[in-house]
C-alpha cells in the first residue's frame, strides 16, 4: 500500500524520491522531556520535568528516573519575542545558529519518540515536514536534514518560500541531501498511506490573526490525518497564549527555549522541551526554567 501511494505521488508530479538510504548517524543533544504518561502509567503533570540522559553521559539520569520537581514558566508572546531579541542583541547569537540548535533538538526528540524500528514501515520510514515562510519553517528545514541523517526519509512541503538568503541556503542543503520537495500537498488519505508521521513547522509564536492561503487549506488537511503530527514550538494556527480547541491537535509538541502559554492546553502524548541553549544569566531572569541533569 505504501509503495502504491508513493508511486501515485510520483505519477501526479507531487514528489520525486530517491531510493538511496543514508547511513544512520547517531547524534545526541540534551533534552528535557515533559511527558504525559497515559493509562496504567498514570499521569505526570505538565509542571514537572523528567530528565533524560544524553547518550554517553555518565552523569545523566536514566530515562525512567525523575529529576526534582520544578515549576515550568510558560511564556506569552511578548516574553518569547523579548528573549529572542536578547539572544540576538546581547548574547550575539545569529538566527542560523538558533535554527541549527532548534532543528537538531526537534529531530532528536522525534527520533526518541518515533524510532525508525517502530514505524509502520521501518524499511521505508517516510516523514512529511510542512514548513512555513518564517523561522519556524527554517527550524523544520534543519529538522528535515537531521532526520535524513538519522535514517528517515523526509519529504518537505514548503509552499511559500522566503527570499532571504538564509532560507535559500537551508533549501539548497536539503536538496543536495536528496530530500524531495512536494509541489502540492496530497490528500489526507494519501498522506496517511505514504507517511509515518507529519512534522508541523508552519507557524511559531509570532503567528497572529487568521490563516491565509496557502495555509488556510493546509491546516484543515492536517486536521484530517490519522497519523501522528509533531508540532514545533506551537501547533500551527494556535493563538500563542490562548490556544485553539478547534484547531490542530498534535500528538507531540516540541517547545523551544521554554513552553509558550498555549502549551498548557496541549492534550497530546508527548511534550518535549528542546533548544537548551539559553545562557545561565538569562535563566536567572525567571523567564526560563533552569533545567537539571
PDB file of C-alpha atoms in Angstrom:
ATOM      1  CA  UNK A   1       0.000   0.000   0.000  1.00  0.00           C
ATOM      2  CA  UNK A   2       2.819   2.387   0.901  1.00  0.00           C
ATOM      3  CA  UNK A   3       4.681   1.727  -2.336  1.00  0.00           C
ATOM      4  CA  UNK A   4       1.466   2.266  -4.287  1.00  0.00           C
ATOM      5  CA  UNK A   5       0.865   5.571  -2.531  1.00  0.00           C
ATOM      6  CA  UNK A   6       4.394   6.766  -3.243  1.00  0.00           C
ATOM      7  CA  UNK A   7       4.034   5.736  -6.877  1.00  0.00           C
ATOM      8  CA  UNK A   8       0.834   7.759  -7.085  1.00  0.00           C
ATOM      9  CA  UNK A   9       2.636  10.755  -5.612  1.00  0.00           C
ATOM     10  CA  UNK A  10       5.375  10.404  -8.180  1.00  0.00           C
ATOM     11  CA  UNK A  11       2.959   9.959 -11.081  1.00  0.00           C
ATOM     12  CA  UNK A  12       0.970  13.034 -10.056  1.00  0.00           C
ATOM     13  CA  UNK A  13       4.080  15.184 -10.111  1.00  0.00           C
ATOM     14  CA  UNK A  14       3.864  15.823  -6.384  1.00  0.00           C
ATOM     15  CA  UNK A  15       7.059  14.072  -5.405  1.00  0.00           C
ATOM     16  CA  UNK A  16      10.226  12.651  -6.849  1.00  0.00           C
ATOM     17  CA  UNK A  17      12.040  10.373  -4.393  1.00  0.00           C
ATOM     18  CA  UNK A  18      15.445   8.760  -4.439  1.00  0.00           C
ATOM     19  CA  UNK A  19      15.871   5.176  -3.371  1.00  0.00           C
ATOM     20  CA  UNK A  20      19.159   5.654  -1.582  1.00  0.00           C
ATOM     21  CA  UNK A  21      19.163   5.270   2.204  1.00  0.00           C
ATOM     22  CA  UNK A  22      21.699   7.371   4.071  1.00  0.00           C
ATOM     23  CA  UNK A  23      23.603   5.564   6.785  1.00  0.00           C
ATOM     24  CA  UNK A  24      22.013   6.312  10.127  1.00  0.00           C
ATOM     25  CA  UNK A  25      24.195   8.564  12.249  1.00  0.00           C
ATOM     26  CA  UNK A  26      23.527   8.859  15.921  1.00  0.00           C
ATOM     27  CA  UNK A  27      23.635  12.434  17.151  1.00  0.00           C
ATOM     28  CA  UNK A  28      22.977  13.351  20.766  1.00  0.00           C
ATOM     29  CA  UNK A  29      21.625  16.549  22.230  1.00  0.00           C
ATOM     30  CA  UNK A  30      20.487  17.318  25.730  1.00  0.00           C
ATOM     31  CA  UNK A  31      16.740  17.460  26.061  1.00  0.00           C
ATOM     32  CA  UNK A  32      14.345  17.665  28.938  1.00  0.00           C
ATOM     33  CA  UNK A  33      11.096  15.901  28.252  1.00  0.00           C
ATOM     34  CA  UNK A  34       7.724  16.765  29.725  1.00  0.00           C
ATOM     35  CA  UNK A  35       5.846  13.549  29.123  1.00  0.00           C
ATOM     36  CA  UNK A  36       2.187  12.824  29.654  1.00  0.00           C
ATOM     37  CA  UNK A  37       2.024   9.130  30.526  1.00  0.00           C
ATOM     38  CA  UNK A  38      -1.426   7.710  29.960  1.00  0.00           C
ATOM     39  CA  UNK A  39      -3.286   4.614  31.114  1.00  0.00           C
ATOM     40  CA  UNK A  40      -1.579   2.308  33.612  1.00  0.00           C
ATOM     41  CA  UNK A  41       1.455   4.531  33.900  1.00  0.00           C
ATOM     42  CA  UNK A  42      -0.598   7.324  35.476  1.00  0.00           C
ATOM     43  CA  UNK A  43      -0.061  10.960  34.602  1.00  0.00           C
ATOM     44  CA  UNK A  44       2.885  13.319  35.066  1.00  0.00           C
ATOM     45  CA  UNK A  45       1.892  16.976  35.443  1.00  0.00           C
ATOM     46  CA  UNK A  46       2.993  19.419  32.770  1.00  0.00           C
ATOM     47  CA  UNK A  47       4.512  21.499  35.600  1.00  0.00           C
ATOM     48  CA  UNK A  48       7.051  18.766  36.312  1.00  0.00           C
ATOM     49  CA  UNK A  49      10.092  17.718  34.340  1.00  0.00           C
ATOM     50  CA  UNK A  50      11.696  14.361  33.742  1.00  0.00           C
ATOM     51  CA  UNK A  51      15.395  14.229  32.950  1.00  0.00           C
ATOM     52  CA  UNK A  52      16.715  12.192  30.045  1.00  0.00           C
ATOM     53  CA  UNK A  53      20.410  11.360  29.865  1.00  0.00           C
ATOM     54  CA  UNK A  54      22.410  12.189  26.781  1.00  0.00           C
ATOM     55  CA  UNK A  55      23.958   9.132  25.161  1.00  0.00           C
ATOM     56  CA  UNK A  56      27.390   8.594  26.593  1.00  0.00           C
ATOM     57  CA  UNK A  57      26.810  10.977  29.513  1.00  0.00           C
ATOM     58  CA  UNK A  58      27.631   9.075  32.668  1.00  0.00           C
ATOM     59  CA  UNK A  59      26.351  11.952  34.800  1.00  0.00           C
ATOM     60  CA  UNK A  60      22.868  11.926  33.337  1.00  0.00           C
ATOM     61  CA  UNK A  61      19.951  10.086  34.860  1.00  0.00           C
ATOM     62  CA  UNK A  62      18.286   7.208  33.092  1.00  0.00           C
ATOM     63  CA  UNK A  63      15.186   7.854  31.029  1.00  0.00           C
ATOM     64  CA  UNK A  64      12.999   6.366  33.747  1.00  0.00           C
ATOM     65  CA  UNK A  65      14.432   8.404  36.618  1.00  0.00           C
ATOM     66  CA  UNK A  66      12.671  11.598  37.641  1.00  0.00           C
ATOM     67  CA  UNK A  67      14.611  14.743  38.435  1.00  0.00           C
ATOM     68  CA  UNK A  68      13.470  17.002  41.277  1.00  0.00           C
ATOM     69  CA  UNK A  69      10.096  18.575  40.545  1.00  0.00           C
ATOM     70  CA  UNK A  70      10.311  22.160  39.365  1.00  0.00           C
ATOM     71  CA  UNK A  71       7.742  24.576  38.087  1.00  0.00           C
ATOM     72  CA  UNK A  72       7.937  25.405  34.409  1.00  0.00           C
ATOM     73  CA  UNK A  73       7.420  29.024  33.370  1.00  0.00           C
ATOM     74  CA  UNK A  74       5.135  29.379  30.353  1.00  0.00           C
ATOM     75  CA  UNK A  75       5.859  32.373  28.134  1.00  0.00           C
ATOM     76  CA  UNK A  76       3.494  34.830  26.497  1.00  0.00           C
ATOM     77  CA  UNK A  77       4.142  36.177  23.023  1.00  0.00           C
ATOM     78  CA  UNK A  78       5.897  39.362  24.180  1.00  0.00           C
ATOM     79  CA  UNK A  79       8.101  37.443  26.616  1.00  0.00           C
ATOM     80  CA  UNK A  80       9.147  34.970  23.906  1.00  0.00           C
ATOM     81  CA  UNK A  81       9.935  37.798  21.481  1.00  0.00           C
ATOM     82  CA  UNK A  82      11.969  39.611  24.151  1.00  0.00           C
ATOM     83  CA  UNK A  83      14.058  36.504  24.829  1.00  0.00           C
ATOM     84  CA  UNK A  84      14.811  36.144  21.129  1.00  0.00           C
ATOM     85  CA  UNK A  85      15.908  39.775  20.942  1.00  0.00           C
ATOM     86  CA  UNK A  86      18.168  39.349  23.961  1.00  0.00           C
ATOM     87  CA  UNK A  87      19.756  36.274  22.416  1.00  0.00           C
ATOM     88  CA  UNK A  88      20.400  38.209  19.198  1.00  0.00           C
ATOM     89  CA  UNK A  89      21.429  41.580  20.618  1.00  0.00           C
ATOM     90  CA  UNK A  90      23.066  40.875  23.979  1.00  0.00           C
ATOM     91  CA  UNK A  91      24.452  37.356  23.521  1.00  0.00           C
ATOM     92  CA  UNK A  92      25.315  37.721  19.817  1.00  0.00           C
ATOM     93  CA  UNK A  93      23.589  34.568  18.639  1.00  0.00           C
ATOM     94  CA  UNK A  94      22.754  34.593  14.944  1.00  0.00           C
ATOM     95  CA  UNK A  95      19.432  33.425  13.528  1.00  0.00           C
ATOM     96  CA  UNK A  96      21.054  30.491  11.750  1.00  0.00           C
ATOM     97  CA  UNK A  97      22.788  29.381  14.981  1.00  0.00           C
ATOM     98  CA  UNK A  98      19.492  29.247  16.841  1.00  0.00           C
ATOM     99  CA  UNK A  99      17.804  27.449  13.934  1.00  0.00           C
ATOM    100  CA  UNK A 100      20.514  24.795  13.846  1.00  0.00           C
ATOM    101  CA  UNK A 101      20.204  24.190  17.589  1.00  0.00           C
ATOM    102  CA  UNK A 102      16.416  24.167  17.483  1.00  0.00           C
ATOM    103  CA  UNK A 103      16.197  21.915  14.410  1.00  0.00           C
ATOM    104  CA  UNK A 104      18.635  19.388  15.878  1.00  0.00           C
ATOM    105  CA  UNK A 105      16.702  19.359  19.163  1.00  0.00           C
ATOM    106  CA  UNK A 106      13.478  18.684  17.270  1.00  0.00           C
ATOM    107  CA  UNK A 107      14.978  15.873  15.203  1.00  0.00           C
ATOM    108  CA  UNK A 108      16.452  14.272  18.331  1.00  0.00           C
ATOM    109  CA  UNK A 109      13.159  14.442  20.218  1.00  0.00           C
ATOM    110  CA  UNK A 110      11.322  12.927  17.243  1.00  0.00           C
ATOM    111  CA  UNK A 111      13.872  10.125  16.925  1.00  0.00           C
ATOM    112  CA  UNK A 112      13.464   9.318  20.630  1.00  0.00           C
ATOM    113  CA  UNK A 113       9.675   9.241  20.351  1.00  0.00           C
ATOM    114  CA  UNK A 114       9.255   7.539  16.973  1.00  0.00           C
ATOM    115  CA  UNK A 115      12.343   5.361  16.395  1.00  0.00           C
ATOM    116  CA  UNK A 116      12.683   4.047  12.845  1.00  0.00           C
ATOM    117  CA  UNK A 117      12.337   0.471  14.080  1.00  0.00           C
ATOM    118  CA  UNK A 118       8.868   1.172  15.498  1.00  0.00           C
ATOM    119  CA  UNK A 119       7.316   2.801  12.420  1.00  0.00           C
ATOM    120  CA  UNK A 120       4.639   1.056  10.369  1.00  0.00           C
ATOM    121  CA  UNK A 121       7.168   0.510   7.590  1.00  0.00           C
ATOM    122  CA  UNK A 122      10.616   0.559   9.151  1.00  0.00           C
ATOM    123  CA  UNK A 123      12.212  -0.335   5.816  1.00  0.00           C
ATOM    124  CA  UNK A 124      10.840   2.867   4.284  1.00  0.00           C
ATOM    125  CA  UNK A 125      10.478   5.395   7.150  1.00  0.00           C
ATOM    126  CA  UNK A 126       8.876   8.272   5.267  1.00  0.00           C
ATOM    127  CA  UNK A 127       8.139  11.564   7.020  1.00  0.00           C
ATOM    128  CA  UNK A 128       6.354  14.673   5.743  1.00  0.00           C
ATOM    129  CA  UNK A 129       7.591  18.033   7.012  1.00  0.00           C
ATOM    130  CA  UNK A 130       5.328  21.033   6.387  1.00  0.00           C
ATOM    131  CA  UNK A 131       7.253  24.324   6.547  1.00  0.00           C
ATOM    132  CA  UNK A 132       6.005  27.889   6.778  1.00  0.00           C
ATOM    133  CA  UNK A 133       7.671  31.049   5.459  1.00  0.00           C
ATOM    134  CA  UNK A 134       9.254  32.196   8.745  1.00  0.00           C
ATOM    135  CA  UNK A 135      11.718  30.982  11.348  1.00  0.00           C
ATOM    136  CA  UNK A 136       9.509  28.053  12.366  1.00  0.00           C
ATOM    137  CA  UNK A 137       9.765  26.826   8.792  1.00  0.00           C
ATOM    138  CA  UNK A 138      13.538  27.228   8.966  1.00  0.00           C
ATOM    139  CA  UNK A 139      13.580  25.024  12.072  1.00  0.00           C
ATOM    140  CA  UNK A 140      11.629  22.469  10.038  1.00  0.00           C
ATOM    141  CA  UNK A 141      14.173  22.529   7.193  1.00  0.00           C
ATOM    142  CA  UNK A 142      17.015  21.927   9.652  1.00  0.00           C
ATOM    143  CA  UNK A 143      14.980  19.178  11.310  1.00  0.00           C
ATOM    144  CA  UNK A 144      14.468  17.508   7.909  1.00  0.00           C
ATOM    145  CA  UNK A 145      18.204  17.444   7.286  1.00  0.00           C
ATOM    146  CA  UNK A 146      18.961  15.804  10.624  1.00  0.00           C
ATOM    147  CA  UNK A 147      16.112  13.314  10.291  1.00  0.00           C
ATOM    148  CA  UNK A 148      17.673  12.223   6.999  1.00  0.00           C
ATOM    149  CA  UNK A 149      20.949  11.633   8.840  1.00  0.00           C
ATOM    150  CA  UNK A 150      19.065   9.654  11.498  1.00  0.00           C
ATOM    151  CA  UNK A 151      17.823   7.214   8.844  1.00  0.00           C
ATOM    152  CA  UNK A 152      14.378   8.630   7.997  1.00  0.00           C
ATOM    153  CA  UNK A 153      13.092   9.546   4.525  1.00  0.00           C
ATOM    154  CA  UNK A 154      11.847  13.124   4.911  1.00  0.00           C
ATOM    155  CA  UNK A 155       9.898  14.984   2.238  1.00  0.00           C
ATOM    156  CA  UNK A 156       9.216  18.718   2.562  1.00  0.00           C
ATOM    157  CA  UNK A 157       6.135  20.731   1.686  1.00  0.00           C
ATOM    158  CA  UNK A 158       7.264  24.377   1.546  1.00  0.00           C
ATOM    159  CA  UNK A 159       4.630  26.296  -0.429  1.00  0.00           C
ATOM    160  CA  UNK A 160       5.612  29.872   0.458  1.00  0.00           C
ATOM    161  CA  UNK A 161       9.378  30.144   0.315  1.00  0.00           C
ATOM    162  CA  UNK A 162      11.263  33.034   1.836  1.00  0.00           C
ATOM    163  CA  UNK A 163      13.523  35.126  -0.382  1.00  0.00           C
ATOM    164  CA  UNK A 164      16.044  35.586   2.425  1.00  0.00           C
ATOM    165  CA  UNK A 165      19.419  34.026   1.712  1.00  0.00           C
ATOM    166  CA  UNK A 166      19.387  32.003   4.943  1.00  0.00           C
ATOM    167  CA  UNK A 167      16.255  30.136   3.857  1.00  0.00           C
ATOM    168  CA  UNK A 168      17.582  29.656   0.337  1.00  0.00           C
ATOM    169  CA  UNK A 169      20.705  28.102   1.868  1.00  0.00           C
ATOM    170  CA  UNK A 170      18.635  25.743   4.039  1.00  0.00           C
ATOM    171  CA  UNK A 171      16.590  24.709   0.998  1.00  0.00           C
ATOM    172  CA  UNK A 172      19.713  24.037  -1.062  1.00  0.00           C
ATOM    173  CA  UNK A 173      21.217  21.948   1.753  1.00  0.00           C
ATOM    174  CA  UNK A 174      18.099  19.771   1.839  1.00  0.00           C
ATOM    175  CA  UNK A 175      18.013  19.402  -1.940  1.00  0.00           C
ATOM    176  CA  UNK A 176      21.670  18.357  -2.046  1.00  0.00           C
ATOM    177  CA  UNK A 177      20.859  15.651   0.515  1.00  0.00           C
ATOM    178  CA  UNK A 178      18.222  14.277  -1.896  1.00  0.00           C
ATOM    179  CA  UNK A 179      15.353  15.447   0.293  1.00  0.00           C
ATOM    180  CA  UNK A 180      12.426  15.960  -2.112  1.00  0.00           C
ATOM    181  CA  UNK A 181      10.145  18.980  -2.044  1.00  0.00           C
ATOM    182  CA  UNK A 182       6.460  18.499  -2.855  1.00  0.00           C
ATOM    183  CA  UNK A 183       4.808  20.687  -5.469  1.00  0.00           C
ATOM    184  CA  UNK A 184       1.374  20.121  -3.935  1.00  0.00           C
ATOM    185  CA  UNK A 185       0.037  18.857  -0.637  1.00  0.00           C
ATOM    186  CA  UNK A 186      -1.530  15.400  -1.096  1.00  0.00           C
ATOM    187  CA  UNK A 187      -4.973  14.493   0.178  1.00  0.00           C
ATOM    188  CA  UNK A 188      -5.305  13.377   3.809  1.00  0.00           C
ATOM    189  CA  UNK A 189      -5.886   9.793   2.664  1.00  0.00           C
ATOM    190  CA  UNK A 190      -2.723   9.767   0.578  1.00  0.00           C
ATOM    191  CA  UNK A 191      -0.646  11.335   3.341  1.00  0.00           C
ATOM    192  CA  UNK A 192      -1.888   8.670   5.774  1.00  0.00           C
ATOM    193  CA  UNK A 193      -0.856   5.953   3.332  1.00  0.00           C
ATOM    194  CA  UNK A 194       2.502   7.384   2.279  1.00  0.00           C
ATOM    195  CA  UNK A 195       3.981   8.690   5.529  1.00  0.00           C
ATOM    196  CA  UNK A 196       4.561   7.521   9.088  1.00  0.00           C
ATOM    197  CA  UNK A 197       4.071  10.929  10.714  1.00  0.00           C
ATOM    198  CA  UNK A 198       3.999  14.646   9.889  1.00  0.00           C
ATOM    199  CA  UNK A 199       6.150  17.439  11.325  1.00  0.00           C
ATOM    200  CA  UNK A 200       4.263  20.714  11.635  1.00  0.00           C
ATOM    201  CA  UNK A 201       6.775  23.573  11.202  1.00  0.00           C
ATOM    202  CA  UNK A 202       4.398  26.115   9.679  1.00  0.00           C
ATOM    203  CA  UNK A 203       3.839  28.830  12.299  1.00  0.00           C
ATOM    204  CA  UNK A 204       5.535  29.592  15.613  1.00  0.00           C
ATOM    205  CA  UNK A 205       4.947  32.013  18.475  1.00  0.00           C
ATOM    206  CA  UNK A 206       4.856  35.079  16.185  1.00  0.00           C
ATOM    207  CA  UNK A 207       1.656  33.982  14.444  1.00  0.00           C
ATOM    208  CA  UNK A 208      -1.306  36.353  14.733  1.00  0.00           C
ATOM    209  CA  UNK A 209      -4.665  36.777  13.048  1.00  0.00           C
ATOM    210  CA  UNK A 210      -6.435  34.500  10.614  1.00  0.00           C
ATOM    211  CA  UNK A 211      -4.956  31.804   8.408  1.00  0.00           C
ATOM    212  CA  UNK A 212      -4.342  32.919   4.831  1.00  0.00           C
ATOM    213  CA  UNK A 213      -3.702  30.943   1.623  1.00  0.00           C
ATOM    214  CA  UNK A 214      -1.991  28.630   1.057  1.00  0.00           C
ATOM    215  CA  UNK A 215      -2.023  27.652   4.739  1.00  0.00           C
ATOM    216  CA  UNK A 216      -5.737  28.233   5.079  1.00  0.00           C
ATOM    217  CA  UNK A 217      -6.095  24.984   3.115  1.00  0.00           C
ATOM    218  CA  UNK A 218      -3.118  23.192   4.690  1.00  0.00           C
ATOM    219  CA  UNK A 219      -4.266  23.218   8.334  1.00  0.00           C
ATOM    220  CA  UNK A 220      -7.688  21.606   7.582  1.00  0.00           C
ATOM    221  CA  UNK A 221      -5.869  18.874   5.649  1.00  0.00           C
ATOM    222  CA  UNK A 222      -3.577  18.161   8.587  1.00  0.00           C
ATOM    223  CA  UNK A 223      -6.557  18.056  10.964  1.00  0.00           C
ATOM    224  CA  UNK A 224      -7.999  15.121   8.988  1.00  0.00           C
ATOM    225  CA  UNK A 225      -4.917  12.927   9.325  1.00  0.00           C
ATOM    226  CA  UNK A 226      -4.891   9.742  11.378  1.00  0.00           C
ATOM    227  CA  UNK A 227      -1.076   9.504  11.564  1.00  0.00           C
ATOM    228  CA  UNK A 228       0.762  11.396  14.336  1.00  0.00           C
ATOM    229  CA  UNK A 229       1.562  15.087  13.992  1.00  0.00           C
ATOM    230  CA  UNK A 230       4.599  16.622  15.710  1.00  0.00           C
ATOM    231  CA  UNK A 231       4.346  20.403  16.144  1.00  0.00           C
ATOM    232  CA  UNK A 232       7.417  22.586  16.588  1.00  0.00           C
ATOM    233  CA  UNK A 233       7.075  25.149  19.408  1.00  0.00           C
ATOM    234  CA  UNK A 234       3.373  25.987  18.825  1.00  0.00           C
ATOM    235  CA  UNK A 235       0.711  23.955  16.993  1.00  0.00           C
ATOM    236  CA  UNK A 236       0.233  25.921  13.771  1.00  0.00           C
ATOM    237  CA  UNK A 237      -2.744  28.245  13.805  1.00  0.00           C
ATOM    238  CA  UNK A 238      -2.989  28.348  17.595  1.00  0.00           C
ATOM    239  CA  UNK A 239      -3.056  31.641  19.485  1.00  0.00           C
ATOM    240  CA  UNK A 240       0.280  31.583  21.309  1.00  0.00           C
ATOM    241  CA  UNK A 241      -1.395  32.254  24.661  1.00  0.00           C
ATOM    242  CA  UNK A 242      -4.997  31.050  24.304  1.00  0.00           C
ATOM    243  CA  UNK A 243      -4.518  28.049  22.020  1.00  0.00           C
ATOM    244  CA  UNK A 244      -7.286  26.785  19.742  1.00  0.00           C
ATOM    245  CA  UNK A 245      -9.540  23.947  20.949  1.00  0.00           C
ATOM    246  CA  UNK A 246     -10.899  23.530  17.419  1.00  0.00           C
ATOM    247  CA  UNK A 247      -7.519  23.717  15.723  1.00  0.00           C
ATOM    248  CA  UNK A 248      -4.737  21.274  15.014  1.00  0.00           C
ATOM    249  CA  UNK A 249      -4.328  18.684  17.788  1.00  0.00           C
ATOM    250  CA  UNK A 250      -0.814  17.189  17.523  1.00  0.00           C
ATOM    251  CA  UNK A 251       0.268  14.034  19.288  1.00  0.00           C
ATOM    252  CA  UNK A 252       3.663  15.588  20.037  1.00  0.00           C
ATOM    253  CA  UNK A 253       4.753  19.132  20.883  1.00  0.00           C
ATOM    254  CA  UNK A 254       8.379  20.282  20.985  1.00  0.00           C
ATOM    255  CA  UNK A 255       8.600  23.577  22.861  1.00  0.00           C
ATOM    256  CA  UNK A 256      11.713  25.619  22.100  1.00  0.00           C
ATOM    257  CA  UNK A 257      13.639  27.590  24.756  1.00  0.00           C
ATOM    258  CA  UNK A 258      10.587  27.478  27.078  1.00  0.00           C
ATOM    259  CA  UNK A 259       6.955  26.380  26.690  1.00  0.00           C
ATOM    260  CA  UNK A 260       4.525  29.017  25.481  1.00  0.00           C
ATOM    261  CA  UNK A 261       1.299  29.648  27.411  1.00  0.00           C
ATOM    262  CA  UNK A 262      -0.779  27.743  24.859  1.00  0.00           C
ATOM    263  CA  UNK A 263       1.187  24.581  25.767  1.00  0.00           C
ATOM    264  CA  UNK A 264      -0.919  24.356  28.940  1.00  0.00           C
ATOM    265  CA  UNK A 265      -3.789  23.364  26.628  1.00  0.00           C
ATOM    266  CA  UNK A 266      -1.805  20.695  24.793  1.00  0.00           C
ATOM    267  CA  UNK A 267      -3.543  17.336  25.218  1.00  0.00           C
ATOM    268  CA  UNK A 268      -1.226  15.097  23.209  1.00  0.00           C
ATOM    269  CA  UNK A 269       1.004  12.287  24.486  1.00  0.00           C
ATOM    270  CA  UNK A 270       4.493  13.771  24.232  1.00  0.00           C
ATOM    271  CA  UNK A 271       5.779  17.202  25.192  1.00  0.00           C
ATOM    272  CA  UNK A 272       9.490  17.888  24.836  1.00  0.00           C
ATOM    273  CA  UNK A 273      11.464  20.973  25.763  1.00  0.00           C
ATOM    274  CA  UNK A 274      14.265  21.405  23.255  1.00  0.00           C
ATOM    275  CA  UNK A 275      16.781  24.025  22.234  1.00  0.00           C
ATOM    276  CA  UNK A 276      18.574  24.226  25.563  1.00  0.00           C
ATOM    277  CA  UNK A 277      20.987  26.984  24.597  1.00  0.00           C
ATOM    278  CA  UNK A 278      19.834  29.838  26.843  1.00  0.00           C
ATOM    279  CA  UNK A 279      22.701  31.397  28.864  1.00  0.00           C
ATOM    280  CA  UNK A 280      22.573  30.907  32.629  1.00  0.00           C
ATOM    281  CA  UNK A 281      22.169  34.588  33.487  1.00  0.00           C
ATOM    282  CA  UNK A 282      19.168  34.838  31.154  1.00  0.00           C
ATOM    283  CA  UNK A 283      17.659  31.888  33.017  1.00  0.00           C
ATOM    284  CA  UNK A 284      18.101  33.837  36.269  1.00  0.00           C
ATOM    285  CA  UNK A 285      15.698  36.483  35.000  1.00  0.00           C
ATOM    286  CA  UNK A 286      12.992  33.990  35.935  1.00  0.00           C
ATOM    287  CA  UNK A 287      11.691  33.646  32.407  1.00  0.00           C
ATOM    288  CA  UNK A 288      13.310  30.251  31.746  1.00  0.00           C
ATOM    289  CA  UNK A 289      13.277  27.069  33.781  1.00  0.00           C
ATOM    290  CA  UNK A 290      16.807  26.152  34.824  1.00  0.00           C
ATOM    291  CA  UNK A 291      16.987  22.516  33.858  1.00  0.00           C
ATOM    292  CA  UNK A 292      18.858  19.889  35.850  1.00  0.00           C
ATOM    293  CA  UNK A 293      20.551  16.703  34.699  1.00  0.00           C
TER     294      UNK A 293
END
